[in-house]
XYZ file of N, CA and C in Angstrom:
303
model
N 93.466 95.963 90.009
C 92.996 95.866 91.386
C 94.153 96.015 92.376
N 95.307 95.406 92.049
C 96.451 95.474 92.949
C 96.903 96.924 93.147
N 96.948 97.699 92.064
C 97.332 99.100 92.160
C 96.371 99.900 93.019
N 95.096 99.616 92.898
C 94.091 100.319 93.686
C 94.251 99.996 95.164
N 94.536 98.730 95.490
C 94.712 98.350 96.895
C 95.918 99.062 97.503
N 96.999 99.152 96.744
C 98.178 99.870 97.222
C 97.876 101.340 97.466
N 97.135 101.938 96.543
C 96.748 103.344 96.682
C 95.865 103.533 97.918
N 94.898 102.643 98.089
C 93.996 102.740 99.241
C 94.771 102.579 100.551
N 95.718 101.645 100.580
C 96.532 101.451 101.785
C 97.361 102.697 102.076
N 97.961 103.272 101.037
C 98.769 104.481 101.211
C 97.917 105.629 101.757
N 96.752 105.827 101.172
C 95.879 106.921 101.623
C 95.417 106.702 103.069
N 95.089 105.460 103.400
C 94.642 105.149 104.759
C 95.753 105.413 105.764
N 96.949 104.889 105.474
C 98.070 105.090 106.389
C 98.458 106.562 106.479
N 98.408 107.268 105.366
C 98.706 108.706 105.385
C 97.710 109.450 106.266
N 96.454 109.077 106.171
C 95.438 109.711 107.005
C 95.658 109.447 108.480
N 95.963 108.201 108.822
C 96.174 107.844 110.222
C 97.442 108.480 110.782
N 98.550 108.332 110.068
C 99.809 108.901 110.545
C 99.758 110.430 110.543
N 98.999 111.002 109.627
C 98.884 112.454 109.552
C 98.231 113.077 110.768
N 97.509 112.286 111.544
C 96.853 112.787 112.752
C 97.810 112.905 113.937
N 98.948 112.254 113.844
C 99.874 112.184 114.974
C 100.935 113.277 114.913
N 101.449 113.686 116.076
C 102.568 114.635 116.077
C 103.854 113.927 115.622
N 104.786 114.704 115.109
C 106.013 114.135 114.540
C 106.771 113.195 115.487
N 106.995 113.557 116.756
C 107.734 112.634 117.629
C 107.036 111.278 117.781
N 105.718 111.291 117.858
C 104.970 110.037 117.980
C 105.103 109.206 116.711
N 105.087 109.863 115.562
C 105.228 109.159 114.282
C 106.580 108.468 114.216
N 107.622 109.166 114.611
C 108.970 108.579 114.562
C 109.091 107.390 115.513
N 108.574 107.541 116.727
C 108.638 106.427 117.686
C 107.819 105.238 117.204
N 106.620 105.514 116.700
C 105.756 104.445 116.207
C 106.404 103.739 115.018
N 106.943 104.505 114.084
C 107.604 103.912 112.926
C 108.788 103.050 113.324
N 109.606 103.554 114.241
C 110.754 102.777 114.720
C 110.293 101.491 115.395
N 109.264 101.599 116.208
C 108.753 100.421 116.910
C 108.185 99.380 115.968
N 107.422 99.823 114.987
C 106.857 98.885 114.012
C 107.977 98.237 113.208
N 108.959 99.041 112.810
C 110.092 98.493 112.069
C 110.848 97.461 112.880
N 111.145 97.805 114.133
C 111.884 96.881 114.998
C 111.078 95.594 115.220
N 109.780 95.721 115.455
C 108.935 94.537 115.654
C 108.905 93.669 114.400
N 108.909 94.307 113.239
C 108.860 93.523 111.999
C 110.136 92.720 111.792
N 111.230 93.103 112.448
C 112.472 92.335 112.313
C 112.321 90.930 112.891
N 111.334 90.739 113.743
C 111.116 89.427 114.347
C 110.228 88.525 113.499
N 109.507 89.101 112.541
C 108.575 88.285 111.755
C 108.914 88.216 110.269
N 109.759 89.097 109.786
C 110.108 89.104 108.359
C 111.461 88.428 108.154
N 111.465 87.118 108.289
C 112.704 86.345 108.248
C 113.522 86.513 106.984
N 112.864 86.482 105.822
C 113.602 86.604 104.559
C 114.235 87.991 104.441
N 113.503 89.024 104.820
C 114.055 90.389 104.792
C 115.203 90.526 105.789
N 115.065 89.859 106.925
C 116.116 89.906 107.941
C 117.401 89.289 107.399
N 117.283 88.175 106.707
C 118.463 87.541 106.105
C 119.082 88.456 105.052
N 118.233 89.120 104.276
C 118.718 90.037 103.245
C 119.504 91.196 103.870
N 118.952 91.804 104.904
C 119.637 92.914 105.577
C 120.935 92.425 106.207
N 120.908 91.246 106.812
C 122.121 90.693 107.413
C 123.209 90.502 106.352
N 122.832 89.986 105.172
C 123.810 89.806 104.084
C 124.371 91.147 103.630
N 123.509 92.135 103.471
C 123.965 93.453 103.027
C 124.898 94.092 104.055
N 124.544 94.002 105.322
C 125.401 94.574 106.360
C 126.733 93.832 106.448
N 126.711 92.522 106.241
C 127.950 91.744 106.232
C 128.854 92.216 105.104
N 128.269 92.474 103.961
C 129.039 92.958 102.819
C 129.675 94.311 103.138
N 128.943 95.174 103.794
C 129.448 96.514 104.115
C 130.492 96.465 105.232
N 130.215 95.685 106.268
C 131.086 95.656 107.441
C 132.277 94.713 107.295
N 132.156 93.728 106.411
C 133.219 92.739 106.263
C 133.115 91.586 107.243
N 132.109 91.601 108.081
C 131.854 90.525 109.043
C 130.373 90.543 109.389
N 129.846 89.427 109.906
C 128.415 89.402 110.251
C 128.085 90.473 111.298
N 126.985 91.183 111.091
C 126.619 92.245 112.039
C 126.022 91.665 113.313
N 126.141 92.401 114.421
C 125.453 91.961 115.634
C 123.940 92.076 115.424
N 123.155 91.232 116.082
C 121.694 91.260 115.903
C 121.079 92.642 116.125
N 121.631 93.397 117.053
C 121.072 94.731 117.325
C 121.172 95.639 116.098
N 122.258 95.534 115.350
C 122.427 96.366 114.163
C 121.381 96.025 113.103
N 121.037 94.750 112.995
C 119.990 94.332 112.053
C 118.647 94.912 112.495
N 118.349 94.827 113.785
C 117.100 95.404 114.299
C 117.075 96.920 114.113
N 118.224 97.563 114.308
C 118.307 99.016 114.098
C 118.026 99.386 112.645
N 118.477 98.551 111.713
C 118.202 98.807 110.290
C 116.699 98.731 110.031
N 116.031 97.752 110.623
C 114.573 97.650 110.491
C 113.894 98.876 111.105
N 114.376 99.317 112.272
C 113.789 100.490 112.930
C 113.934 101.724 112.047
N 115.084 101.874 111.425
C 115.316 103.018 110.545
C 114.369 102.988 109.346
N 114.197 101.823 108.778
C 113.305 101.687 107.628
C 111.849 101.958 108.028
N 111.456 101.464 109.206
C 110.101 101.731 109.699
C 109.870 103.214 109.933
N 110.877 103.884 110.497
C 110.768 105.328 110.725
C 110.658 106.069 109.394
N 111.433 105.627 108.398
C 111.369 106.240 107.067
C 109.944 106.182 106.517
N 109.327 104.997 106.552
C 107.979 104.863 105.989
C 106.948 105.644 106.795
N 107.119 105.679 108.116
C 106.195 106.468 108.941
C 106.279 107.943 108.562
N 107.498 108.429 108.319
C 107.663 109.827 107.916
C 107.067 110.080 106.536
N 107.194 109.111 105.641
C 106.583 109.243 104.307
C 105.075 109.408 104.445
N 104.452 108.616 105.299
C 103.004 108.699 105.484
C 102.592 109.977 106.215
N 103.476 110.513 107.050
C 103.146 111.676 107.876
C 103.294 113.004 107.145
N 104.333 113.130 106.314
C 104.690 114.435 105.747
C 103.597 114.962 104.817
N 103.387 116.262 104.882
C 102.411 116.964 104.052
C 103.090 118.217 103.515
N 102.583 118.785 102.439
C 103.198 120.023 101.934
C 103.300 121.117 103.003
N 102.300 121.232 103.859
C 102.326 122.288 104.874
C 103.372 122.013 105.958
N 103.850 120.794 106.047
C 104.847 120.433 107.056
C 106.272 120.424 106.500
N 106.408 120.682 105.230
C 107.715 120.544 104.579
C 108.786 121.414 105.230
N 108.497 122.680 105.474
C 109.501 123.591 106.039
C 109.996 123.100 107.399
N 109.083 122.703 108.269
C 109.473 122.205 109.592
C 110.246 120.898 109.473
N 109.830 120.066 108.553
C 110.486 118.774 108.349
C 111.925 118.981 107.881
N 112.114 119.853 106.897
C 113.453 120.132 106.368
C 114.317 120.792 107.439
N 113.739 121.694 108.220
C 114.495 122.379 109.269
C 114.986 121.413 110.341
N 114.244 120.351 110.592
C 114.648 119.396 111.626
C 115.575 118.308 111.093
N 115.775 118.278 109.780
C 116.643 117.256 109.184
C 118.107 117.595 109.432
N 118.891 116.564 109.595
C 120.313 116.723 109.822
C 121.050 115.971 108.722
N 121.922 116.654 108.012
C 122.669 116.034 106.922
C 124.074 115.726 107.410
N 124.452 114.454 107.308
C 125.799 114.038 107.686
C 126.539 113.580 106.441
N 127.783 113.944 106.324
C 128.608 113.479 105.220
C 128.372 114.193 103.908
N 127.838 115.409 103.948
C 127.551 116.147 102.715
C 128.823 116.367 101.897
N 129.967 116.427 102.559
C 131.223 116.618 101.854
C 131.553 115.427 100.955
N 130.893 114.314 101.158
C 131.135 113.122 100.343
C 130.257 113.059 99.108
N 129.353 114.018 98.976
C 128.428 114.011 97.843
C 129.025 114.767 96.685
């Protein structure tokens, strides 16, 4: 039953996000992610610990919220993307630090 609920949620969100234009999806995803930083306390502590490990000092609150916004945008894009949109999606992507790969 749990697997079916996850599948149903994914299909529902994909259908809803699929109706929106890409800029709206990105803004909505960022907004939902940022808003979730205020209610997901345990996840917020986890992100703060991870950023502290990377930065060597506790991150400013804005950086933690930005991490949530990025994650929200990621999931919104996952729900939005379709095979027919792949070319446009890839063309708009920007790769930074490829020399490090």
